[in-house]
PDB file of C-alpha atoms in Angstrom:
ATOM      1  CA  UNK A   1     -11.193  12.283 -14.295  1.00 45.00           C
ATOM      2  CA  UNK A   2      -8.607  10.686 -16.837  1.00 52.00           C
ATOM      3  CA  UNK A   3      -6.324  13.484 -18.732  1.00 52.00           C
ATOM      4  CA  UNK A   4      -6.712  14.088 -22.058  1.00 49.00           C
ATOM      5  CA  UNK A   5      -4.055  11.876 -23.484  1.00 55.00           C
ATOM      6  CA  UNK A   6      -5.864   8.708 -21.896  1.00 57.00           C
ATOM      7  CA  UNK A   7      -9.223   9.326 -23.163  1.00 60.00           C
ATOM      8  CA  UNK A   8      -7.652   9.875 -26.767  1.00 65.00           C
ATOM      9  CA  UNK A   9      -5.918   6.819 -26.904  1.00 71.00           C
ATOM     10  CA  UNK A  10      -7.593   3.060 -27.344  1.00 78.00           C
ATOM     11  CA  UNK A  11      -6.118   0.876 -24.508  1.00 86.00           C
ATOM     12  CA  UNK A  12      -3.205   2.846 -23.469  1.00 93.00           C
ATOM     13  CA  UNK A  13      -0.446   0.654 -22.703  1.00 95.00           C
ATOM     14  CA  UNK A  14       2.685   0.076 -21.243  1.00 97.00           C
ATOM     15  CA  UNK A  15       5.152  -2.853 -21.069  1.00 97.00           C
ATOM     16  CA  UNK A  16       7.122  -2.949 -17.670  1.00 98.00           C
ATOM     17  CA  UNK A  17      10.593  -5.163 -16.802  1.00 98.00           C
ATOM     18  CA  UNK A  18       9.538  -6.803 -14.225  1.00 98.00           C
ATOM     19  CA  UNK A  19      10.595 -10.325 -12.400  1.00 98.00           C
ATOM     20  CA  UNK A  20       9.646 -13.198 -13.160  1.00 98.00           C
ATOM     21  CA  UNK A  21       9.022 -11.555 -16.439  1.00 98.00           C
ATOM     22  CA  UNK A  22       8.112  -8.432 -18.284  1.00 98.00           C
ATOM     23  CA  UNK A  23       3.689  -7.352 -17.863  1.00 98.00           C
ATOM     24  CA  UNK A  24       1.696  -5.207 -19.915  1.00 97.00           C
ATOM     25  CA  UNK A  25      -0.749  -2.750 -17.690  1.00 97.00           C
ATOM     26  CA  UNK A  26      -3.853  -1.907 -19.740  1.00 97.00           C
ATOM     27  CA  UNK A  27      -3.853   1.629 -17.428  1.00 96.00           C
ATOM     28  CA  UNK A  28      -7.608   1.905 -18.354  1.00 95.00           C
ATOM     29  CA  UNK A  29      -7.886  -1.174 -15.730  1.00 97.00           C
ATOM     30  CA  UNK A  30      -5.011  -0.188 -13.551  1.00 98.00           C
ATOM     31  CA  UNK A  31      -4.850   1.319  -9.983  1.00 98.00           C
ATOM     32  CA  UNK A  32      -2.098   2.455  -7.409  1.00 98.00           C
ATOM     33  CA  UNK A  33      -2.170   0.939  -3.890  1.00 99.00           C
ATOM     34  CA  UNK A  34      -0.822   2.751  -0.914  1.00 99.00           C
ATOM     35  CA  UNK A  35      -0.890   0.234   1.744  1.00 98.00           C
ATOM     36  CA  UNK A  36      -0.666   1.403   5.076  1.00 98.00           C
ATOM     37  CA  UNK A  37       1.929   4.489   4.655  1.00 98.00           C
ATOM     38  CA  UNK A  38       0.679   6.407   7.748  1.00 98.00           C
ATOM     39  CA  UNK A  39       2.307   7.839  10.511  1.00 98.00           C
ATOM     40  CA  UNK A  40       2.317   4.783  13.229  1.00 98.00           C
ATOM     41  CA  UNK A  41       4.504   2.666  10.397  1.00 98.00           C
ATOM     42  CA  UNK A  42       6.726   5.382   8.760  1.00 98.00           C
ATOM     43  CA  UNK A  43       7.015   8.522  11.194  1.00 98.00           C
ATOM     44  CA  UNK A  44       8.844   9.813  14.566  1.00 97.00           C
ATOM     45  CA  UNK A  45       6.828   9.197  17.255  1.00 97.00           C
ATOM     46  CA  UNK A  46       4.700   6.740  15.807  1.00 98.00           C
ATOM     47  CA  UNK A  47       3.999   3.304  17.170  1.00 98.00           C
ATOM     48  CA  UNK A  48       6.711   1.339  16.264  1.00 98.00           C
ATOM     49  CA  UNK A  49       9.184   4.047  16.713  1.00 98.00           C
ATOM     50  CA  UNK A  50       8.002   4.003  20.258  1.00 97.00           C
ATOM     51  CA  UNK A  51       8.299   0.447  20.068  1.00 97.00           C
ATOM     52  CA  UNK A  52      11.980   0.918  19.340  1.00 97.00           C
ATOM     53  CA  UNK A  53      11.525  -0.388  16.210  1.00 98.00           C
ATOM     54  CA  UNK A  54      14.121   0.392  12.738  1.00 98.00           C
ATOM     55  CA  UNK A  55      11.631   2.666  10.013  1.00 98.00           C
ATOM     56  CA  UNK A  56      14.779   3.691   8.300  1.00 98.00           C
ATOM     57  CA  UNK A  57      13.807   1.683   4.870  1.00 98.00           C
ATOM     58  CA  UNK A  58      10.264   2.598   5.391  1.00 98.00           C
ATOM     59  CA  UNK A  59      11.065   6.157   5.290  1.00 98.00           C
ATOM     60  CA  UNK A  60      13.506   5.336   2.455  1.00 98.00           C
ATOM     61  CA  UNK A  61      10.472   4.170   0.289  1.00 98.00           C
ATOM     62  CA  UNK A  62       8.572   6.942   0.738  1.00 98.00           C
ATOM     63  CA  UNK A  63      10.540   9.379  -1.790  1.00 98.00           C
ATOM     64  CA  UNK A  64       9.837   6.765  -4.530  1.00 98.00           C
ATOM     65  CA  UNK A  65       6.531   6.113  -3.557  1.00 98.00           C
ATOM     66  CA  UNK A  66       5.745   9.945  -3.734  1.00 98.00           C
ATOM     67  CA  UNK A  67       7.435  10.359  -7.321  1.00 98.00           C
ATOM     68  CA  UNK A  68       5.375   6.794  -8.643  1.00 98.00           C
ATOM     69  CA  UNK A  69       2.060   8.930  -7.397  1.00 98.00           C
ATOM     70  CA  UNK A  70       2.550  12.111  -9.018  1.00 97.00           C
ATOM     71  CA  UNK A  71       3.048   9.571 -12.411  1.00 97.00           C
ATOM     72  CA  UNK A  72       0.347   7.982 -11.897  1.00 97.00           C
ATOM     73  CA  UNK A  73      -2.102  10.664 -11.333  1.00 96.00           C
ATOM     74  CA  UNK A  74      -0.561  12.489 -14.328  1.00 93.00           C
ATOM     75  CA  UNK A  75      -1.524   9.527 -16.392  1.00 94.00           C
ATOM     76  CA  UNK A  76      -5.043   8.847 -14.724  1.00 93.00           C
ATOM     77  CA  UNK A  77      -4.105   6.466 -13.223  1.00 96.00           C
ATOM     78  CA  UNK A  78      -6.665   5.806  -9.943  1.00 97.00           C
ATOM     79  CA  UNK A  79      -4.866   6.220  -6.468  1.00 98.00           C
ATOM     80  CA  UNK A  80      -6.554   3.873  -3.604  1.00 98.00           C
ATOM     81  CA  UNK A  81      -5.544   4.259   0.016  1.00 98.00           C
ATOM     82  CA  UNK A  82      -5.562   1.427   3.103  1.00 98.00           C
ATOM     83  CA  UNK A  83      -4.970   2.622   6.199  1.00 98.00           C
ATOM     84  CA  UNK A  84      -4.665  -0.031   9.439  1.00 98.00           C
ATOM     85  CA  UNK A  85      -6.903   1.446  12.049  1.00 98.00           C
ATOM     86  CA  UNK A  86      -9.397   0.480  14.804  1.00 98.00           C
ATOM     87  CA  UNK A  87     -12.260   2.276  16.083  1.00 98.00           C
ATOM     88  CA  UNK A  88     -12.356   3.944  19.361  1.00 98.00           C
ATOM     89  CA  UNK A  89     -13.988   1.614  21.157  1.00 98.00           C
ATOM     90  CA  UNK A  90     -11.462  -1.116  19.469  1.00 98.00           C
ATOM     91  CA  UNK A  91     -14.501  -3.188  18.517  1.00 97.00           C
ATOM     92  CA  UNK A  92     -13.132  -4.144  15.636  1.00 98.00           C
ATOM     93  CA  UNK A  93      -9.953  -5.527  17.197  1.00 98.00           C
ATOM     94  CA  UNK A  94     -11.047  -9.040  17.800  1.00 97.00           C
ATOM     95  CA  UNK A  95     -11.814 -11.154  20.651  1.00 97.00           C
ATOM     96  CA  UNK A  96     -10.686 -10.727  23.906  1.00 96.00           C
ATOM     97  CA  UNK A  97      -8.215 -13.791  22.751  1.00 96.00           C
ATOM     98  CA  UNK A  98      -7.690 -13.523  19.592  1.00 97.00           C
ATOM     99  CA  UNK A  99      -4.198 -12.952  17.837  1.00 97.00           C
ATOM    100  CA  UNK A 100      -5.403  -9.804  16.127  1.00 97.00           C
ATOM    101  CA  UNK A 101      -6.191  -8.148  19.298  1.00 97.00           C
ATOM    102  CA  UNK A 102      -3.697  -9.672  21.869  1.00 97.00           C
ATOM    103  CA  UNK A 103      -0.651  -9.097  19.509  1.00 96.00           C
ATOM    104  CA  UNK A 104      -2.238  -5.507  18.824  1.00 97.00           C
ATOM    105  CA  UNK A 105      -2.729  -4.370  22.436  1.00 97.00           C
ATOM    106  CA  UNK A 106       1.228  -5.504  23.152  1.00 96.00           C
ATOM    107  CA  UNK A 107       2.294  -3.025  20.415  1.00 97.00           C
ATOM    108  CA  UNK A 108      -0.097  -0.625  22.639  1.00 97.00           C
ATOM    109  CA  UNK A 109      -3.250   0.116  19.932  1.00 98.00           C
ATOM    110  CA  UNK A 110      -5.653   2.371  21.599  1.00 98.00           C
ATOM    111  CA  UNK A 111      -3.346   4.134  24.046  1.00 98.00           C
ATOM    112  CA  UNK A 112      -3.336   7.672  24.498  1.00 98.00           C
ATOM    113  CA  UNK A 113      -0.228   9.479  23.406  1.00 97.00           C
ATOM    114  CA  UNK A 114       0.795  13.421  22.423  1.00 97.00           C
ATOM    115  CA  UNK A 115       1.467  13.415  18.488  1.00 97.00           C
ATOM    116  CA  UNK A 116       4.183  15.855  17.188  1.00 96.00           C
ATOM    117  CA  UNK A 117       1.992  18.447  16.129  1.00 92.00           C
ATOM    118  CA  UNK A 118       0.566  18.883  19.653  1.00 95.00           C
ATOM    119  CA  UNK A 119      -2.887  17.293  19.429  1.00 94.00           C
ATOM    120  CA  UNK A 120      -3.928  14.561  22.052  1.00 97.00           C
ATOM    121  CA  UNK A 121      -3.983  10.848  19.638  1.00 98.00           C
ATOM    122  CA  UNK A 122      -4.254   7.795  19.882  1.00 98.00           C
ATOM    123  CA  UNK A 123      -2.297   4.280  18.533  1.00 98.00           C
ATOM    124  CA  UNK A 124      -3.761   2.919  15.673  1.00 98.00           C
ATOM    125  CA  UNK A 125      -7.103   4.508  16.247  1.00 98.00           C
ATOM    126  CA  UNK A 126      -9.178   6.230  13.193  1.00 98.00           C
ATOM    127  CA  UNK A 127      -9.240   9.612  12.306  1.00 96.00           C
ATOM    128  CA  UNK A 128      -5.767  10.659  14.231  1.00 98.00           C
ATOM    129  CA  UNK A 129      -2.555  11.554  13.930  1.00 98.00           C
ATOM    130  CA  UNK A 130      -1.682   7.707  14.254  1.00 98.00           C
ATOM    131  CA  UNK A 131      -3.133   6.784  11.543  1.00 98.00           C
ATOM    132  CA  UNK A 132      -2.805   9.401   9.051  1.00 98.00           C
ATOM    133  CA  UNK A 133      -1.291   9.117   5.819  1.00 98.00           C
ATOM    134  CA  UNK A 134       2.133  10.371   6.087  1.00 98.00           C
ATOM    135  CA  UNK A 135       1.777  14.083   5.169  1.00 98.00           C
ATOM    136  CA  UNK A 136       4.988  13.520   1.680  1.00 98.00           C
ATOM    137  CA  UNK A 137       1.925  10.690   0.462  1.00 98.00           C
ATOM    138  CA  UNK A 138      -1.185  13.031   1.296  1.00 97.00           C
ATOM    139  CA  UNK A 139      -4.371  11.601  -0.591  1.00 98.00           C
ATOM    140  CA  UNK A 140      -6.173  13.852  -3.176  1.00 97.00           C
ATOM    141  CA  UNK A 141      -9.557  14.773  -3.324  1.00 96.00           C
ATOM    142  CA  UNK A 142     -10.490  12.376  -5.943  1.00 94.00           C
ATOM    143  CA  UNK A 143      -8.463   9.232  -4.278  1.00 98.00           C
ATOM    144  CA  UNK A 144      -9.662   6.403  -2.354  1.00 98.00           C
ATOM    145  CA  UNK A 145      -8.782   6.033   1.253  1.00 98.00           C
ATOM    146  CA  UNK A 146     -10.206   2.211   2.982  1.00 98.00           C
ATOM    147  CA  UNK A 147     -10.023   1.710   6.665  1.00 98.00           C
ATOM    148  CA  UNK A 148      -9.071  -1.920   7.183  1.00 98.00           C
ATOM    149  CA  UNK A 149      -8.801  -3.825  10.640  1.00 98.00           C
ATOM    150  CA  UNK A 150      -6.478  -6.398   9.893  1.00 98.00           C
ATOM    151  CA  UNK A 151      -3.455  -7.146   7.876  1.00 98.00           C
ATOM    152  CA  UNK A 152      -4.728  -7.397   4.588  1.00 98.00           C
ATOM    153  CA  UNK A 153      -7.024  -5.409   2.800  1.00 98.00           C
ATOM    154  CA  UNK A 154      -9.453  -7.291   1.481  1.00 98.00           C
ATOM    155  CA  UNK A 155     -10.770  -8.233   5.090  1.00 98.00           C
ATOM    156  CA  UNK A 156     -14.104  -6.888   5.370  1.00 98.00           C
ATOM    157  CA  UNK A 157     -13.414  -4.137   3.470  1.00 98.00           C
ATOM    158  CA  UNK A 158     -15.363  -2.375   0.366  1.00 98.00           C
ATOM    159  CA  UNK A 159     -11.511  -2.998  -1.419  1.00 98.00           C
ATOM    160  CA  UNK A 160     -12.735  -5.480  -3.884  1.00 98.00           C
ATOM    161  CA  UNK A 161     -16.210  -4.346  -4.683  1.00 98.00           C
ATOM    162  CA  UNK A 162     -14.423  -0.663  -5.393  1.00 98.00           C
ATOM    163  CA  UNK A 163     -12.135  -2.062  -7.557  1.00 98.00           C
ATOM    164  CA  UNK A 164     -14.611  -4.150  -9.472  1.00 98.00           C
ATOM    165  CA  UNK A 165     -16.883  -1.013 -10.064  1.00 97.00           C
ATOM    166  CA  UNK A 166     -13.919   0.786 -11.180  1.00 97.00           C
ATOM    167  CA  UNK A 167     -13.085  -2.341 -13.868  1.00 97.00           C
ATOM    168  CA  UNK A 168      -9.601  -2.482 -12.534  1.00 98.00           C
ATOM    169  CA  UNK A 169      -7.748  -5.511 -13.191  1.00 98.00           C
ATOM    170  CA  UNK A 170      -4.237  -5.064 -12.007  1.00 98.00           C
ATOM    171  CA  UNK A 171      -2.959  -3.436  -8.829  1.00 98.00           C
ATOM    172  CA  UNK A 172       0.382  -1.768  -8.767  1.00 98.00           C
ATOM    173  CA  UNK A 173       1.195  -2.361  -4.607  1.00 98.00           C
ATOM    174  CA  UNK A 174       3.588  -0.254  -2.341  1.00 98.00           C
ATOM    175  CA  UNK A 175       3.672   0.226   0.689  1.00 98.00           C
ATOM    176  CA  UNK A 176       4.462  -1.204   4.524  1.00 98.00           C
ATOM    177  CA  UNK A 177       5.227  -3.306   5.673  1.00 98.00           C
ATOM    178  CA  UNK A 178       6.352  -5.919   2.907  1.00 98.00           C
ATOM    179  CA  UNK A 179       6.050  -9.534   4.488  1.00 98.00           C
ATOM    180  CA  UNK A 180       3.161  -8.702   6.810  1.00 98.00           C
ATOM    181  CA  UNK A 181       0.367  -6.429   5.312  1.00 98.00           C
ATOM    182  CA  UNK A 182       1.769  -5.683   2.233  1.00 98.00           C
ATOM    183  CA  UNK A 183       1.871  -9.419   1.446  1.00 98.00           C
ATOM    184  CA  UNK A 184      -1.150 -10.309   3.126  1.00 98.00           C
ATOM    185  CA  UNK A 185      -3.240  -7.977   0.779  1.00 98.00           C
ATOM    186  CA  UNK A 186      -1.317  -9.484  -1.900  1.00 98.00           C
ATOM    187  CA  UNK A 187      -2.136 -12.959  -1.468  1.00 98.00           C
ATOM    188  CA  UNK A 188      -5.648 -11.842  -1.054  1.00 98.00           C
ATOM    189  CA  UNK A 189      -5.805  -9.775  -4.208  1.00 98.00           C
ATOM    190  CA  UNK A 190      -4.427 -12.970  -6.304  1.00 98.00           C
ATOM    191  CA  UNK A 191      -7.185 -15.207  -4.909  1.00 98.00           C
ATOM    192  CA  UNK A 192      -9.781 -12.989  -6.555  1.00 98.00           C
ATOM    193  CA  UNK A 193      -7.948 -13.016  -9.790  1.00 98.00           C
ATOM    194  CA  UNK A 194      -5.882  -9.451  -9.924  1.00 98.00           C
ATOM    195  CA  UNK A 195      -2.671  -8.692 -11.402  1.00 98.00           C
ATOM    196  CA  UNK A 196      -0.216  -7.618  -8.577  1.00 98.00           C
ATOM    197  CA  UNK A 197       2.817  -5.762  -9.308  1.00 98.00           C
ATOM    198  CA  UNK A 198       4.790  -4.443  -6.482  1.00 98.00           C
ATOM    199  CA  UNK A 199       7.433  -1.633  -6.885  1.00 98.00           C
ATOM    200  CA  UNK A 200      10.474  -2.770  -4.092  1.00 98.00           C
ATOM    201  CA  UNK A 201      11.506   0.301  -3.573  1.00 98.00           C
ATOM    202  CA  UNK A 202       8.309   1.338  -2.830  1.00 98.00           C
ATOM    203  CA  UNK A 203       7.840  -0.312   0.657  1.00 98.00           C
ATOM    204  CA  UNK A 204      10.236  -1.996   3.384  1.00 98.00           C
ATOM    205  CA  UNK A 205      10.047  -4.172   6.093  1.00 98.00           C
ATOM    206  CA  UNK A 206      12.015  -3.835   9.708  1.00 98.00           C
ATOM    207  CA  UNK A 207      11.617  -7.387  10.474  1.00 97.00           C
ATOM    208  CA  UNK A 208      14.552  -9.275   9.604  1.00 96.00           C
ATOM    209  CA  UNK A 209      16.254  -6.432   8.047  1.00 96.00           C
ATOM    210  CA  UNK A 210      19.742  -7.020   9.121  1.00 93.00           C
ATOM    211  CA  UNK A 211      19.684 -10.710   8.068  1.00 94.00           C
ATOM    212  CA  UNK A 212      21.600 -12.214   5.172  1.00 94.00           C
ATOM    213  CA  UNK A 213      17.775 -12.203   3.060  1.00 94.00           C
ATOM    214  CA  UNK A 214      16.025  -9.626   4.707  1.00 96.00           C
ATOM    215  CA  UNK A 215      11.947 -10.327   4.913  1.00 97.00           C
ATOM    216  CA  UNK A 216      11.518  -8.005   2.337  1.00 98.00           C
ATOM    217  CA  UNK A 217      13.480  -9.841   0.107  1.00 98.00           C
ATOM    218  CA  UNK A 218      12.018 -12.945   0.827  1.00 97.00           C
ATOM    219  CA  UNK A 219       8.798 -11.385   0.265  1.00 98.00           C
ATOM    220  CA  UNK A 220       9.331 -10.650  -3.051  1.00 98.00           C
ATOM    221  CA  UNK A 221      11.262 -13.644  -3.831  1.00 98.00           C
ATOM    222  CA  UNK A 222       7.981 -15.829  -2.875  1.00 98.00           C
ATOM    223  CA  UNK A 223       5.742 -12.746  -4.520  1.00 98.00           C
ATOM    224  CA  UNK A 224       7.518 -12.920  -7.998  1.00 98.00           C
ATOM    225  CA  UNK A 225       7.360 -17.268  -7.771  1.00 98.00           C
ATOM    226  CA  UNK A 226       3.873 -17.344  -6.427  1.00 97.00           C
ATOM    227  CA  UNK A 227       1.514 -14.549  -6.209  1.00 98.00           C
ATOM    228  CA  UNK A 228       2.500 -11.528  -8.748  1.00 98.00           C
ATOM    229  CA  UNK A 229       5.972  -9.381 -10.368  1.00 98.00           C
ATOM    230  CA  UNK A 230       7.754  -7.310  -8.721  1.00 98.00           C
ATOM    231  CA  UNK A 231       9.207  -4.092 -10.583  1.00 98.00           C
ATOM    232  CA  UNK A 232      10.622  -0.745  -9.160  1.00 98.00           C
ATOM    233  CA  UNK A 233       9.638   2.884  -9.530  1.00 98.00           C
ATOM    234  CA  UNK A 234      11.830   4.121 -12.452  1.00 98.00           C
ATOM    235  CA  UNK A 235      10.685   1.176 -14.382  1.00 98.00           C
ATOM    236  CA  UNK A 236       7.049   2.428 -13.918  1.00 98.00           C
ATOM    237  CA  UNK A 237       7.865   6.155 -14.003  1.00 98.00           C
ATOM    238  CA  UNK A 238       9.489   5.998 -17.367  1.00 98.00           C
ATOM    239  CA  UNK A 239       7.300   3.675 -18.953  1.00 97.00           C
ATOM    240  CA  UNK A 240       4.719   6.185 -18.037  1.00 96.00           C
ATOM    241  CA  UNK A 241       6.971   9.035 -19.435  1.00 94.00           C
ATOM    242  CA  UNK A 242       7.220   7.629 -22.952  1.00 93.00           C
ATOM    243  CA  UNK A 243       3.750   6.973 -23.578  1.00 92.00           C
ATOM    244  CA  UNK A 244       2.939  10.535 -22.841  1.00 88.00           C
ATOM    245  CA  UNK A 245       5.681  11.865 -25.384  1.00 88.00           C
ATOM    246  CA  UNK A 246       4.432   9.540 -27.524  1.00 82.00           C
ATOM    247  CA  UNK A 247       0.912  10.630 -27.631  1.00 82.00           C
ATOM    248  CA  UNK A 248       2.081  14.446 -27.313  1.00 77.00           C
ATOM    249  CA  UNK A 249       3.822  14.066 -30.709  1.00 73.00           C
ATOM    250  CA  UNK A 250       1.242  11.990 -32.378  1.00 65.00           C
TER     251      UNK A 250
END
């Protein structure tokens, strides 16, 4: 349910700063989108730490990411989950050539492996460890958590027929990684006629992190030109914060 001070108010509002220019969010058709912050992506001992991988600015989004939530839910503003996971089986990987699955298996989806907290997992599979959400980023009861199969979210998923029901309009996106399923689901999501805005300090992206434009940055760069705005947490956060104080001294 919406708090009070939403409910009250006709077509709450806010403005943000964003590039390549400033948006107005009707919140009443906004949502938050967590894409793919689970424990194979962001945590010790998930898959591409074992793959040797840099998470370091994944993990460094995740503070922000867990500050724009609380916001958000304190303004009613819906939470929706994806999560990148196969099923057991890995039926839903592809065939036996496909990219999907070939690229997949390499990273080693499906094998069996110890998780931290002593329970027998497995890679990218549903319903484990692997896959979920990292505990800082837990969902709440009254979120919406999607299993998706490939990179972006939209992929035979229920994604855009819950979104329609709940009349949202504009997605604000964080999440990993930026230039692969991150900006898949974005491209997606602008083909069906939503407002994207990303937060940048929301999400990160290990490849091509040490170059002179990182793939994050060039992700955004082609984002904010092409596909949506890009804005940051504190921009959100305290655009958030003054409508509240304004409606609590109205």
């Amino acid at each position: 349910m919406r708090p009070h001070f939403l409910s009250s108010v006709q077509n709450p509002t806010i403005t943000l700063d964003a590039q390549p220019a400033p948006i107005r969010l009707e919140l009443a058709k906004s949502a938050v989108l967590v894409v793919d912050m689970q424990n194979d992506f962001a945590a010790r001992s998930g898959m591409l730490d074992r793959l040797g991988v840099d998470i370091s600015m994944i993990q460094r989004s995740v503070g922000p990411t867990a500050n724009v939530l609380a916001a958000a839910r304190q303004a009613g503003i819906p939470v929706v989950y994806l999560k990148m996971s196969f099923c057991p089986d890995l039926s839903d990987l592809g065939a036996v050539d496909s990219p999907n699955r070939v690229r997949h298996l390499w990273a080693g989806v499906g094998e069996s492996m110890r998780a931290p907290d002593g329970t027998q997992s497995r890679i990218l599979i549903r319903d484990t460890w692997n896959t979920a959400i990292l505990p800082e980023l837990e969902p709440q009861v009254t979120d919406v958590v999607i299993y998706k199969h490939r990179y972006s979210g939209f992929y035979e998923t229920a994604l855009d027929a819950i979104l329609q029901r709940m009349g949202v309009k504009t997605l604000i996106v964080t999440g990993c990684t930026t230039s692969v399923c991150v900006e898949s689901t974005v491209r997606d999501a602008m083909f069906r006629d939503y407002h994207c805005v990303l937060l940048a300090d929301c999400m990160g992206e290990p490849i091509g992190d040490g170059l002179p434009r990182s793939n994050h940055e060039a992700s955004l760069l082609v984002i904010q030109r092409q596909f949506g705005w890009v804005s940051d947490s504190a921009e959100l956060i305290n655009a958030l914060g003054q409508l509240i104080a304004e409606v609590a001294v109205a």
